[in-house]
Tab-separated table of C-alpha atoms and ligand atoms in Angstrom:
chain	number	residue	atom	x	y	z
K	1	UNK	CA	0.111	0.119	0.037
K	2	UNK	CA	1.255	3.629	-0.828
K	3	UNK	CA	0.471	5.605	2.000
K	4	UNK	CA	0.760	9.501	2.775
K	5	UNK	CA	0.858	10.832	6.214
K	6	UNK	CA	-0.696	13.963	6.967
K	7	UNK	CA	0.880	15.268	9.966
K	8	UNK	CA	4.229	13.949	10.472
K	9	UNK	CA	4.601	14.501	14.533
K	10	UNK	CA	4.925	11.921	17.143
K	11	UNK	CA	2.000	9.803	15.600
K	12	UNK	CA	2.874	10.255	11.990
K	13	UNK	CA	6.444	9.046	12.732
K	14	UNK	CA	5.376	5.945	14.559
K	15	UNK	CA	2.752	5.049	11.940
K	16	UNK	CA	5.435	5.344	9.472
K	17	UNK	CA	7.799	2.729	11.461
K	18	UNK	CA	4.674	0.347	11.582
K	19	UNK	CA	3.553	0.690	8.225
K	20	UNK	CA	6.811	-0.033	6.926
K	21	UNK	CA	7.320	-3.018	9.420
K	22	UNK	CA	3.905	-4.294	7.753
K	23	UNK	CA	5.411	-4.100	4.079
K	24	UNK	CA	3.865	-0.639	2.890
K	25	UNK	CA	5.788	2.365	1.439
K	26	UNK	CA	5.257	5.966	2.606
K	27	UNK	CA	5.163	7.933	-0.476
K	28	UNK	CA	4.503	11.606	0.638
K	29	UNK	CA	4.675	12.948	4.381
K	30	UNK	CA	3.029	16.301	4.784
K	31	UNK	CA	3.587	18.904	7.865
K	32	UNK	CA	2.860	22.226	8.824
K	33	UNK	CA	5.376	23.738	6.155
K	34	UNK	CA	3.992	21.739	3.160
K	35	UNK	CA	1.208	23.828	1.701
K	36	UNK	CA	1.460	22.486	-2.092
K	37	UNK	CA	1.325	18.672	-2.530
K	38	UNK	CA	-0.120	16.014	-4.724
K	39	UNK	CA	-2.327	13.664	-2.989
K	40	UNK	CA	-3.482	11.438	-6.013
K	41	UNK	CA	-0.549	9.115	-6.026
K	42	UNK	CA	-1.370	7.462	-2.857
K	43	UNK	CA	-3.542	4.592	-2.172
K	44	UNK	CA	-4.605	5.813	1.493
K	45	UNK	CA	-4.014	8.984	3.457
K	46	UNK	CA	-3.535	8.962	7.328
K	47	UNK	CA	-4.139	12.104	8.983
K	48	UNK	CA	-2.618	12.667	12.585
K	49	UNK	CA	-2.196	16.529	12.562
K	50	UNK	CA	-3.910	19.301	14.399
K	51	UNK	CA	-7.397	20.121	15.032
K	52	UNK	CA	-7.402	23.144	12.866
K	53	UNK	CA	-6.302	21.586	9.673
K	54	UNK	CA	-7.702	17.978	9.918
K	55	UNK	CA	-11.252	18.777	8.134
K	56	UNK	CA	-9.072	20.578	5.174
K	57	UNK	CA	-7.119	17.425	5.042
K	58	UNK	CA	-9.651	14.978	5.165
K	59	UNK	CA	-11.931	16.825	2.606
K	60	UNK	CA	-8.957	17.317	-0.032
K	61	UNK	CA	-8.527	13.395	0.174
K	62	UNK	CA	-12.285	12.713	-0.404
K	63	UNK	CA	-12.502	15.153	-3.236
K	64	UNK	CA	-9.337	13.524	-4.808
K	65	UNK	CA	-10.873	10.242	-4.297
K	66	UNK	CA	-8.206	9.024	-2.042
K	67	UNK	CA	-9.397	6.964	1.126
K	68	UNK	CA	-8.544	8.454	4.502
K	69	UNK	CA	-8.243	7.570	7.959
K	70	UNK	CA	-8.245	10.440	10.752
K	71	UNK	CA	-7.146	9.953	14.184
K	72	UNK	CA	-6.861	13.731	14.755
K	73	UNK	CA	-8.903	14.833	17.911
K	74	UNK	CA	-10.622	18.100	18.634
K	75	UNK	CA	-12.153	19.072	15.428
K	76	UNK	CA	-15.385	17.005	15.410
K	77	UNK	CA	-17.574	20.136	14.856
K	78	UNK	CA	-16.938	19.431	11.200
K	79	UNK	CA	-17.463	15.643	11.325
K	80	UNK	CA	-20.901	15.528	9.828
K	81	UNK	CA	-19.631	17.708	7.090
K	82	UNK	CA	-16.933	15.226	6.270
K	83	UNK	CA	-19.690	12.495	6.271
K	84	UNK	CA	-21.891	14.504	3.838
K	85	UNK	CA	-18.842	14.991	1.598
K	86	UNK	CA	-17.744	11.472	1.764
K	87	UNK	CA	-21.352	10.175	0.942
K	88	UNK	CA	-21.695	12.730	-1.773
K	89	UNK	CA	-18.312	11.834	-3.460
K	90	UNK	CA	-18.618	7.984	-2.907
K	91	UNK	CA	-15.338	8.343	-0.809
K	92	UNK	CA	-13.943	6.060	2.007
K	93	UNK	CA	-13.298	7.493	5.340
K	94	UNK	CA	-12.620	6.274	8.991
K	95	UNK	CA	-12.368	8.576	11.865
K	96	UNK	CA	-11.542	7.100	15.312
K	97	UNK	CA	-11.132	8.988	18.618
K	98	UNK	CA	-8.917	6.217	19.375
K	99	UNK	CA	-7.387	3.496	17.117
K	100	UNK	CA	-5.761	1.552	19.985
K	101	UNK	CA	-6.999	-2.106	19.773
K	102	UNK	CA	-7.308	-2.268	23.273
K	103	UNK	CA	-9.239	0.945	23.716
K	104	UNK	CA	-11.802	-0.233	21.102
K	105	UNK	CA	-12.402	-3.204	23.363
K	106	UNK	CA	-12.526	-0.841	26.357
K	107	UNK	CA	-15.172	1.237	24.739
K	108	UNK	CA	-17.441	-2.124	24.510
K	109	UNK	CA	-16.598	-2.718	28.075
K	110	UNK	CA	-17.683	0.750	28.952
K	111	UNK	CA	-20.924	0.487	27.131
K	112	UNK	CA	-21.843	-2.925	28.731
K	113	UNK	CA	-20.964	-1.409	32.255
K	114	UNK	CA	-22.974	1.862	31.542
K	115	UNK	CA	-26.165	-0.680	30.576
K	116	UNK	CA	-25.617	-2.703	33.739
K	117	UNK	CA	-25.443	0.294	35.957
K	118	UNK	CA	-27.828	2.620	34.457
K	119	UNK	CA	-30.854	1.136	36.690
K	120	UNK	CA	-28.893	1.855	39.988
K	121	UNK	CA	-29.101	5.295	40.942
K	122	UNK	CA	-26.967	5.004	43.791
K	123	UNK	CA	-23.907	5.200	41.381
K	124	UNK	CA	-22.453	8.677	40.389
K	125	UNK	CA	-20.462	8.414	37.057
K	126	UNK	CA	-17.244	10.311	36.657
K	127	UNK	CA	-14.085	10.083	34.432
K	128	UNK	CA	-10.352	10.919	34.643
K	129	UNK	CA	-8.082	11.136	31.411
K	130	UNK	CA	-4.167	11.703	31.514
K	131	UNK	CA	-2.077	12.796	28.399
K	132	UNK	CA	1.212	14.320	27.849
K	133	UNK	CA	1.582	18.122	28.120
K	134	UNK	CA	1.757	18.820	24.354
K	135	UNK	CA	-1.969	17.563	23.944
K	136	UNK	CA	-3.767	20.586	22.422
K	137	UNK	CA	-7.369	19.585	23.341
K	138	UNK	CA	-9.274	18.675	26.455
K	139	UNK	CA	-10.885	16.455	27.406
K	140	UNK	CA	-9.439	13.911	24.945
K	141	UNK	CA	-11.576	12.717	21.923
K	142	UNK	CA	-11.389	9.098	23.829
K	143	UNK	CA	-13.004	10.627	27.060
K	144	UNK	CA	-15.542	12.289	24.983
K	145	UNK	CA	-16.338	9.194	23.232
K	146	UNK	CA	-16.493	7.222	26.334
K	147	UNK	CA	-18.956	9.843	27.922
K	148	UNK	CA	-21.185	10.017	24.832
K	149	UNK	CA	-21.539	6.190	24.933
K	150	UNK	CA	-22.748	6.216	28.645
K	151	UNK	CA	-25.033	9.347	27.882
K	152	UNK	CA	-26.562	6.970	25.162
K	153	UNK	CA	-27.815	4.042	27.511
K	154	UNK	CA	-27.675	5.963	31.041
K	155	UNK	CA	-31.014	7.783	31.768
K	156	UNK	CA	-29.574	9.846	34.525
K	157	UNK	CA	-26.888	11.514	32.261
K	158	UNK	CA	-27.627	13.736	29.376
K	159	UNK	CA	-24.189	15.580	28.920
K	160	UNK	CA	-20.545	15.905	29.931
K	161	UNK	CA	-18.365	18.872	31.193
K	162	UNK	CA	-14.876	19.354	32.607
K	163	UNK	CA	-14.896	19.193	36.540
K	164	UNK	CA	-18.373	19.901	37.216
K	165	UNK	CA	-20.965	19.015	39.977
K	166	UNK	CA	-24.002	20.028	37.626
K	167	UNK	CA	-27.129	17.619	37.832
K	168	UNK	CA	-27.170	15.085	34.967
K	169	UNK	CA	-23.474	15.768	33.830
K	170	UNK	CA	-20.668	13.247	33.708
K	171	UNK	CA	-17.647	15.020	35.197
K	172	UNK	CA	-14.355	14.740	33.206
K	173	UNK	CA	-11.082	15.642	35.037
K	174	UNK	CA	-8.326	16.193	32.251
K	175	UNK	CA	-4.613	15.787	33.663
K	176	UNK	CA	-1.712	16.795	31.773
K	177	UNK	CA	1.672	14.960	32.778
K	178	UNK	CA	4.828	15.010	30.785
K	179	UNK	CA	5.400	11.681	28.580
K	180	UNK	CA	1.937	10.045	29.500
K	181	UNK	CA	0.741	8.431	26.119
K	182	UNK	CA	-2.981	8.234	27.469
K	183	UNK	CA	-4.888	6.788	30.538
K	184	UNK	CA	-8.605	6.875	30.867
K	185	UNK	CA	-10.676	5.913	34.078
K	186	UNK	CA	-14.274	5.757	34.409
K	187	UNK	CA	-15.624	5.256	38.033
K	188	UNK	CA	-18.861	4.587	39.441
K	189	UNK	CA	-18.949	5.739	42.991
K	190	UNK	CA	-21.640	5.060	45.570
K	191	UNK	CA	-21.652	5.533	49.476
K	192	UNK	CA	-20.223	2.055	49.907
K	193	UNK	CA	-18.088	1.229	46.798
K	194	UNK	CA	-16.425	2.266	43.635
K	195	UNK	CA	-16.433	0.456	40.352
K	196	UNK	CA	-13.598	1.462	38.080
K	197	UNK	CA	-12.638	0.225	34.537
K	198	UNK	CA	-9.133	2.004	33.383
K	199	UNK	CA	-7.229	1.595	30.092
K	200	UNK	CA	-3.733	2.670	30.293
K	201	UNK	CA	-1.497	3.159	26.869
K	202	UNK	CA	2.319	2.138	27.620
K	203	UNK	CA	3.512	3.966	24.419
K	204	UNK	CA	2.182	5.034	20.772
K	205	UNK	CA	2.494	1.774	19.032
K	206	UNK	CA	-0.856	0.367	19.588
K	207	UNK	CA	-2.690	3.680	18.232
K	208	UNK	CA	-0.445	3.645	15.114
K	209	UNK	CA	-0.909	-0.233	14.476
K	210	UNK	CA	-4.755	0.299	14.569
K	211	UNK	CA	-4.347	3.186	12.098
K	212	UNK	CA	-2.503	1.194	9.996
K	213	UNK	CA	-4.644	-1.754	10.205
K	214	UNK	CA	-7.929	0.424	9.466
K	215	UNK	CA	-6.074	1.757	6.301
K	216	UNK	CA	-5.390	-1.971	5.141
K	217	UNK	CA	-9.065	-2.554	5.676
K	218	UNK	CA	-10.380	0.508	3.996
K	219	UNK	CA	-8.892	-0.057	0.596
K	220	UNK	CA	-11.397	-1.130	-1.845
K	221	UNK	CA	-14.474	0.106	0.220
K	222	UNK	CA	-16.806	3.079	0.083
K	223	UNK	CA	-18.607	4.586	3.001
K	224	UNK	CA	-17.961	6.084	6.356
K	225	UNK	CA	-16.896	3.547	8.838
K	226	UNK	CA	-15.579	3.178	12.490
K	227	UNK	CA	-13.115	0.947	14.411
K	228	UNK	CA	-16.267	-1.194	15.350
K	229	UNK	CA	-16.602	-2.035	11.399
K	230	UNK	CA	-12.829	-2.714	11.292
K	231	UNK	CA	-12.587	-5.041	14.292
K	232	UNK	CA	-15.975	-6.379	13.757
K	233	UNK	CA	-17.156	-5.640	17.240
W	301	LIG	P1	2.321	16.068	17.058
W	301	LIG	O1	1.963	17.543	17.661
W	301	LIG	O2	3.284	15.264	17.461
W	301	LIG	O3	2.017	15.969	15.722
W	301	LIG	C1	1.151	16.824	14.994
W	301	LIG	C2	1.981	17.241	13.636
W	301	LIG	O4	1.179	17.719	12.856
W	301	LIG	C3	3.037	18.320	13.993
W	301	LIG	O5	4.331	17.785	13.323
W	301	LIG	C4	2.440	19.617	13.314
W	301	LIG	O6	3.559	20.131	12.860
W	301	LIG	C5	1.764	19.037	12.167
W	301	LIG	N1	0.854	19.948	11.547
W	301	LIG	C6	0.666	21.247	11.723
W	301	LIG	N2	0.035	21.872	10.752
W	301	LIG	C7	-0.058	20.998	9.938
W	301	LIG	C8	-0.781	21.034	8.386
W	301	LIG	N3	-1.329	22.202	7.964
W	301	LIG	N4	-0.764	19.897	7.820
W	301	LIG	C9	-0.150	18.788	8.146
W	301	LIG	N5	0.412	18.583	9.523
W	301	LIG	C10	0.437	19.955	10.338
W	301	LIG	O7	0.864	15.303	17.973
W	301	LIG	P2	0.434	13.747	17.806
W	301	LIG	O8	0.799	13.222	19.265
W	301	LIG	O9	0.952	13.164	16.697
W	301	LIG	O10	-1.072	13.702	17.743
W	301	LIG	C11	-1.566	14.343	16.527
W	301	LIG	C12	-3.245	14.239	16.523
W	301	LIG	O11	-3.658	12.889	16.965
W	301	LIG	C13	-3.670	14.938	17.840
W	301	LIG	O12	-4.875	15.440	17.573
W	301	LIG	C14	-3.805	13.618	19.114
W	301	LIG	O13	-4.875	14.201	19.761
W	301	LIG	C15	-4.328	12.647	17.951
W	301	LIG	N6	-4.096	11.184	18.527
W	301	LIG	C16	-4.962	10.397	18.098
W	301	LIG	C17	-4.888	9.193	18.687
W	301	LIG	C18	-6.165	8.194	18.253
W	301	LIG	O14	-5.687	6.889	18.304
W	301	LIG	N7	-7.050	8.672	17.380
W	301	LIG	C19	-3.978	8.503	19.311
W	301	LIG	C20	-2.814	9.698	19.622
W	301	LIG	C21	-3.277	10.987	19.176
């Protein structure tokens, strides 16, 4: 597979290593100084850039008929526009707030736990996420996905907010600590006990592997997909 990397920072470089190990070729890397480039000679593009340019990168790929994977977080106000464009152009697109295979299992665990505890009013849900200090958005895209999945099945909650005690709101604490690749904890606290589930990434390899697996899976398909489709969850 000929791959374009849109964003050549920590994730872009890790994806490059994994992709080469899996027999693929990186034919284009695009970073902030690269304003003119030809995306058409690639089989698939993988965007791990910054929130301000993610939608531009994704729509450029779709407009040139290049399947695109995006892991950039913090741009989701434009997600519906990307879906509409992809549908209109018969393109191929996957966004995931987290490409880690383990986190996608964790998402399912979170949904199941939320369903099980939704009838038990004594438990208050809260969340904590920890990332490295260079992360631009807070809370993390993964924490937002976890919160939205709980809201979908839990009648006591209808929104999330950073560090809040507001009614019907899942409180998310975001911590930024040097060198932490990503930790997410979901807590259900009652007066007598706490039930917690936690995912801790040890490095960026798992996100990168998931993104490359998603790119391999997307080739030859049209539509808008998620990691649940890729992993058949
Ligand atoms: P990073 O800061 O190391 O890399 C981002 C790169 O984008 C930088 O090199 C920056 O110069 C570049 N960039 C800036 N403007 C650009 C432009 N116009 N076009 C192309 N590139 C441009 O950050 P990172 O750790 O590699 O993370 C990148 C994104 O991926 C963030 O949004 C982060 O939250 C997200 N992320 C997602 C997952 C996931 O699994 N979905 C995992 C890790 C990180």
